[in-house]
Amino acid sequence: MTTPFRIELLNKEHNRAGFSCGVDVLNVYLREQARQDMQRRAASCYVAVDACTSAIAGYYTISASGIPLTDLPETLIKKLPRYPSVPVALLGRLAVDVGFQGKKIGAALLGNAVQRALASDIAVAALVVNAKDEQARSFYHHYDFLDFGSLPNQLILHFSAYRNAYV
Ligand SMILES: CC(C)(COP(=O)(O)OP(=O)(O)OC[C@H]1O[C@@H](n2cnc3c(N)ncnc32)[C@H](O)[C@@H]1OP(=O)(O)O)[C@@H](O)C(=O)NCCC(=O)NCCS
């Protein structure tokens, strides 16, 4: 990130109404649904906040999930125990305000989500996303996510490369 930002849990003091990423459903989610999802423990929402203006520059949501082992490519299956379901963290949404796009905030939010999943006491083997379109899919490919499963736009970042860092 080029200007000073901090990443923190969304709270009621943040100016959610000022956020606009160019995708209405993602703006509405932050404005109307994110806090409710947090209160119901369906997802945690983290925001990147401009340290000078306190504007929300971007956000992501993360929650626990599971995917069938058989959905994964054979190369990943070989690295996993043969339990039917693989525990994963789900990056439900990721968005950057149009005024802040191209300044590595998406990268910083993604990195923060990976670190958070790796640091969790609840073990997860990977970070999974459902990309909303081809452009989003291309963003995740840029960060080494792999396509998986029978549905289009499901991607996975397996944590095997990070294993030695935390065991
Ligand atoms: C996709 C999105 C999150 C990217 O955020 P951003 O802050 O603009 O991206 P960054 O500046 O962090 O880009 C980091 C890197 O990813 C690359 N990148 C950005 N968007 C990309 C795309 N669509 N495809 C491929 N690479 C992309 C950048 O070129 C940069 O590469 P570099 O580090 O090698 O120079 C943002 O454009 C956005 O919010 N779009 C609308 C909502 C959306 O599509 N969300 C996706 C989740 S469903």
Short mmCIF file of N, CA, C and O and ligand atoms in Angstrom, two decimals, residues 19 21-23 26 92-97 100-108 130-140 142-143, ligand 1:
data_model
loop_
_atom_site.label_atom_id
_atom_site.label_comp_id
_atom_site.label_asym_id
_atom_site.label_seq_id
_atom_site.Cartn_x
_atom_site.Cartn_y
_atom_site.Cartn_z
N PHE A 19 -18.58 4.09 0.80
CA PHE A 19 -17.80 3.11 0.06
C PHE A 19 -18.43 2.79 -1.29
O PHE A 19 -19.62 2.51 -1.39
N CYS A 21 -17.25 0.53 -4.82
CA CYS A 21 -16.21 -0.25 -5.54
C CYS A 21 -16.57 -0.48 -6.99
O CYS A 21 -15.82 -1.15 -7.71
N GLY A 22 -17.74 0.03 -7.43
CA GLY A 22 -18.15 -0.17 -8.81
C GLY A 22 -19.02 -1.40 -9.00
O GLY A 22 -19.47 -1.66 -10.12
N VAL A 23 -19.22 -2.15 -7.95
CA VAL A 23 -20.09 -3.35 -8.03
C VAL A 23 -21.15 -3.17 -6.94
O VAL A 23 -20.86 -3.31 -5.75
N LEU A 26 -21.72 -5.44 -3.90
CA LEU A 26 -20.66 -5.42 -2.88
C LEU A 26 -20.74 -4.16 -2.01
O LEU A 26 -20.41 -4.19 -0.82
N GLY A 92 -15.32 -14.65 1.46
CA GLY A 92 -16.65 -14.49 0.85
C GLY A 92 -16.70 -13.32 -0.10
O GLY A 92 -17.31 -13.40 -1.17
N ARG A 93 -16.09 -12.20 0.30
CA ARG A 93 -16.13 -10.98 -0.52
C ARG A 93 -14.81 -10.24 -0.37
O ARG A 93 -14.21 -10.26 0.72
N LEU A 94 -14.40 -9.58 -1.42
CA LEU A 94 -13.21 -8.71 -1.39
C LEU A 94 -13.48 -7.57 -2.34
O LEU A 94 -13.86 -7.81 -3.50
N ALA A 95 -13.33 -6.35 -1.88
CA ALA A 95 -13.61 -5.21 -2.75
C ALA A 95 -12.79 -4.00 -2.32
O ALA A 95 -12.55 -3.79 -1.13
N VAL A 96 -12.40 -3.20 -3.30
CA VAL A 96 -11.63 -1.98 -3.07
C VAL A 96 -12.39 -0.81 -3.68
O VAL A 96 -12.89 -0.92 -4.82
N ASP A 97 -12.49 0.28 -2.95
CA ASP A 97 -13.17 1.48 -3.44
C ASP A 97 -12.49 1.97 -4.74
O ASP A 97 -11.26 1.93 -4.83
N PHE A 100 -9.43 4.03 -4.72
CA PHE A 100 -8.21 3.44 -4.15
C PHE A 100 -7.70 2.25 -4.96
O PHE A 100 -6.69 1.64 -4.59
N GLN A 101 -8.40 1.90 -6.05
CA GLN A 101 -7.97 0.72 -6.81
C GLN A 101 -6.61 0.98 -7.49
O GLN A 101 -6.27 2.11 -7.80
N GLY A 102 -5.85 -0.08 -7.65
CA GLY A 102 -4.53 0.02 -8.28
C GLY A 102 -3.44 0.47 -7.34
O GLY A 102 -2.32 0.75 -7.76
N LYS A 103 -3.75 0.54 -6.02
CA LYS A 103 -2.74 1.00 -5.04
C LYS A 103 -2.33 -0.12 -4.09
O LYS A 103 -1.91 0.13 -2.98
N LYS A 104 -2.52 -1.35 -4.54
CA LYS A 104 -2.10 -2.55 -3.78
C LYS A 104 -2.93 -2.79 -2.52
O LYS A 104 -2.51 -3.51 -1.62
N ILE A 105 -4.10 -2.19 -2.47
CA ILE A 105 -4.94 -2.43 -1.29
C ILE A 105 -5.60 -3.81 -1.38
O ILE A 105 -5.69 -4.53 -0.37
N GLY A 106 -6.02 -4.19 -2.59
CA GLY A 106 -6.55 -5.55 -2.76
C GLY A 106 -5.52 -6.59 -2.37
O GLY A 106 -5.83 -7.55 -1.66
N ALA A 107 -4.27 -6.36 -2.78
CA ALA A 107 -3.18 -7.29 -2.42
C ALA A 107 -2.99 -7.34 -0.91
O ALA A 107 -2.82 -8.42 -0.33
N ALA A 108 -3.02 -6.17 -0.27
CA ALA A 108 -2.82 -6.12 1.19
C ALA A 108 -3.96 -6.81 1.93
O ALA A 108 -3.74 -7.53 2.91
N ASN A 130 -15.07 -17.66 -4.24
CA ASN A 130 -15.96 -17.79 -5.40
C ASN A 130 -15.85 -16.46 -6.15
O ASN A 130 -16.46 -15.48 -5.75
N ALA A 131 -15.05 -16.44 -7.20
CA ALA A 131 -14.86 -15.19 -7.94
C ALA A 131 -16.15 -14.82 -8.65
O ALA A 131 -16.81 -15.67 -9.23
N LYS A 132 -16.50 -13.53 -8.64
CA LYS A 132 -17.80 -13.14 -9.18
C LYS A 132 -17.79 -13.06 -10.70
O LYS A 132 -18.84 -13.09 -11.32
N ASP A 133 -16.64 -12.92 -11.31
CA ASP A 133 -16.56 -12.86 -12.77
C ASP A 133 -15.14 -13.18 -13.22
O ASP A 133 -14.25 -13.45 -12.40
N GLU A 134 -14.94 -13.07 -14.54
CA GLU A 134 -13.63 -13.45 -15.12
C GLU A 134 -12.51 -12.52 -14.64
O GLU A 134 -11.38 -12.95 -14.42
N GLN A 135 -12.83 -11.24 -14.45
CA GLN A 135 -11.83 -10.27 -13.99
C GLN A 135 -11.36 -10.61 -12.58
O GLN A 135 -10.16 -10.57 -12.27
N ALA A 136 -12.31 -10.95 -11.73
CA ALA A 136 -11.96 -11.32 -10.35
C ALA A 136 -11.14 -12.62 -10.36
O ALA A 136 -10.16 -12.76 -9.63
N ARG A 137 -11.55 -13.55 -11.24
CA ARG A 137 -10.85 -14.82 -11.34
C ARG A 137 -9.38 -14.58 -11.74
O ARG A 137 -8.46 -15.17 -11.18
N SER A 138 -9.20 -13.65 -12.65
CA SER A 138 -7.85 -13.32 -13.10
C SER A 138 -7.02 -12.71 -11.95
O SER A 138 -5.82 -12.97 -11.82
N PHE A 139 -7.65 -11.91 -11.10
CA PHE A 139 -6.96 -11.35 -9.93
C PHE A 139 -6.45 -12.48 -9.02
O PHE A 139 -5.29 -12.48 -8.60
N TYR A 140 -7.31 -13.47 -8.78
CA TYR A 140 -6.89 -14.57 -7.89
C TYR A 140 -5.84 -15.46 -8.55
O TYR A 140 -4.93 -15.93 -7.87
N HIS A 142 -3.56 -14.37 -10.39
CA HIS A 142 -2.33 -13.57 -10.22
C HIS A 142 -1.65 -13.93 -8.89
O HIS A 142 -0.44 -13.80 -8.75
N TYR A 143 -2.45 -14.35 -7.92
CA TYR A 143 -1.92 -14.72 -6.60
C TYR A 143 -1.90 -16.24 -6.40
O TYR A 143 -2.01 -16.73 -5.27
C1 LIG B 1 -10.17 -6.89 -7.90
C2 LIG B 1 -9.81 -5.82 -6.85
C3 LIG B 1 -10.13 -6.33 -5.46
C4 LIG B 1 -8.29 -5.54 -6.98
O1 LIG B 1 -7.90 -4.61 -5.98
P1 LIG B 1 -6.82 -3.48 -6.25
O2 LIG B 1 -6.51 -2.80 -4.96
O3 LIG B 1 -7.28 -2.58 -7.36
O4 LIG B 1 -5.59 -4.32 -6.79
P2 LIG B 1 -4.07 -4.15 -6.36
O5 LIG B 1 -3.62 -2.74 -6.61
O6 LIG B 1 -3.89 -4.64 -4.97
O7 LIG B 1 -3.34 -5.14 -7.37
C5 LIG B 1 -2.34 -6.01 -6.91
C6 LIG B 1 -1.82 -6.79 -8.11
O8 LIG B 1 -2.90 -7.50 -8.73
C7 LIG B 1 -2.97 -7.18 -10.12
N1 LIG B 1 -4.38 -7.14 -10.49
C8 LIG B 1 -5.34 -6.30 -10.08
N2 LIG B 1 -6.53 -6.63 -10.63
C9 LIG B 1 -6.29 -7.70 -11.45
C10 LIG B 1 -7.09 -8.48 -12.31
N3 LIG B 1 -8.41 -8.27 -12.44
N4 LIG B 1 -6.50 -9.50 -12.98
C11 LIG B 1 -5.17 -9.76 -12.86
N5 LIG B 1 -4.36 -9.04 -12.04
C12 LIG B 1 -4.91 -8.02 -11.35
C13 LIG B 1 -2.30 -5.81 -10.22
O9 LIG B 1 -1.81 -5.58 -11.52
C14 LIG B 1 -1.19 -5.93 -9.19
O10 LIG B 1 -0.13 -6.69 -9.76
P3 LIG B 1 1.41 -6.43 -9.34
O11 LIG B 1 1.49 -6.45 -7.83
O12 LIG B 1 2.15 -7.57 -9.97
O13 LIG B 1 1.75 -5.09 -9.87
C15 LIG B 1 -10.54 -4.48 -7.16
O14 LIG B 1 -10.30 -4.09 -8.49
C16 LIG B 1 -12.04 -4.52 -6.93
O15 LIG B 1 -12.50 -4.32 -5.82
N6 LIG B 1 -12.83 -4.76 -7.99
C17 LIG B 1 -14.30 -4.75 -7.86
C18 LIG B 1 -14.81 -5.90 -6.99
C19 LIG B 1 -14.25 -7.25 -7.37
O16 LIG B 1 -14.11 -7.59 -8.53
N7 LIG B 1 -13.92 -8.06 -6.35
C20 LIG B 1 -13.28 -9.36 -6.56
C21 LIG B 1 -13.75 -10.33 -5.55
S1 LIG B 1 -15.22 -11.22 -6.02
#
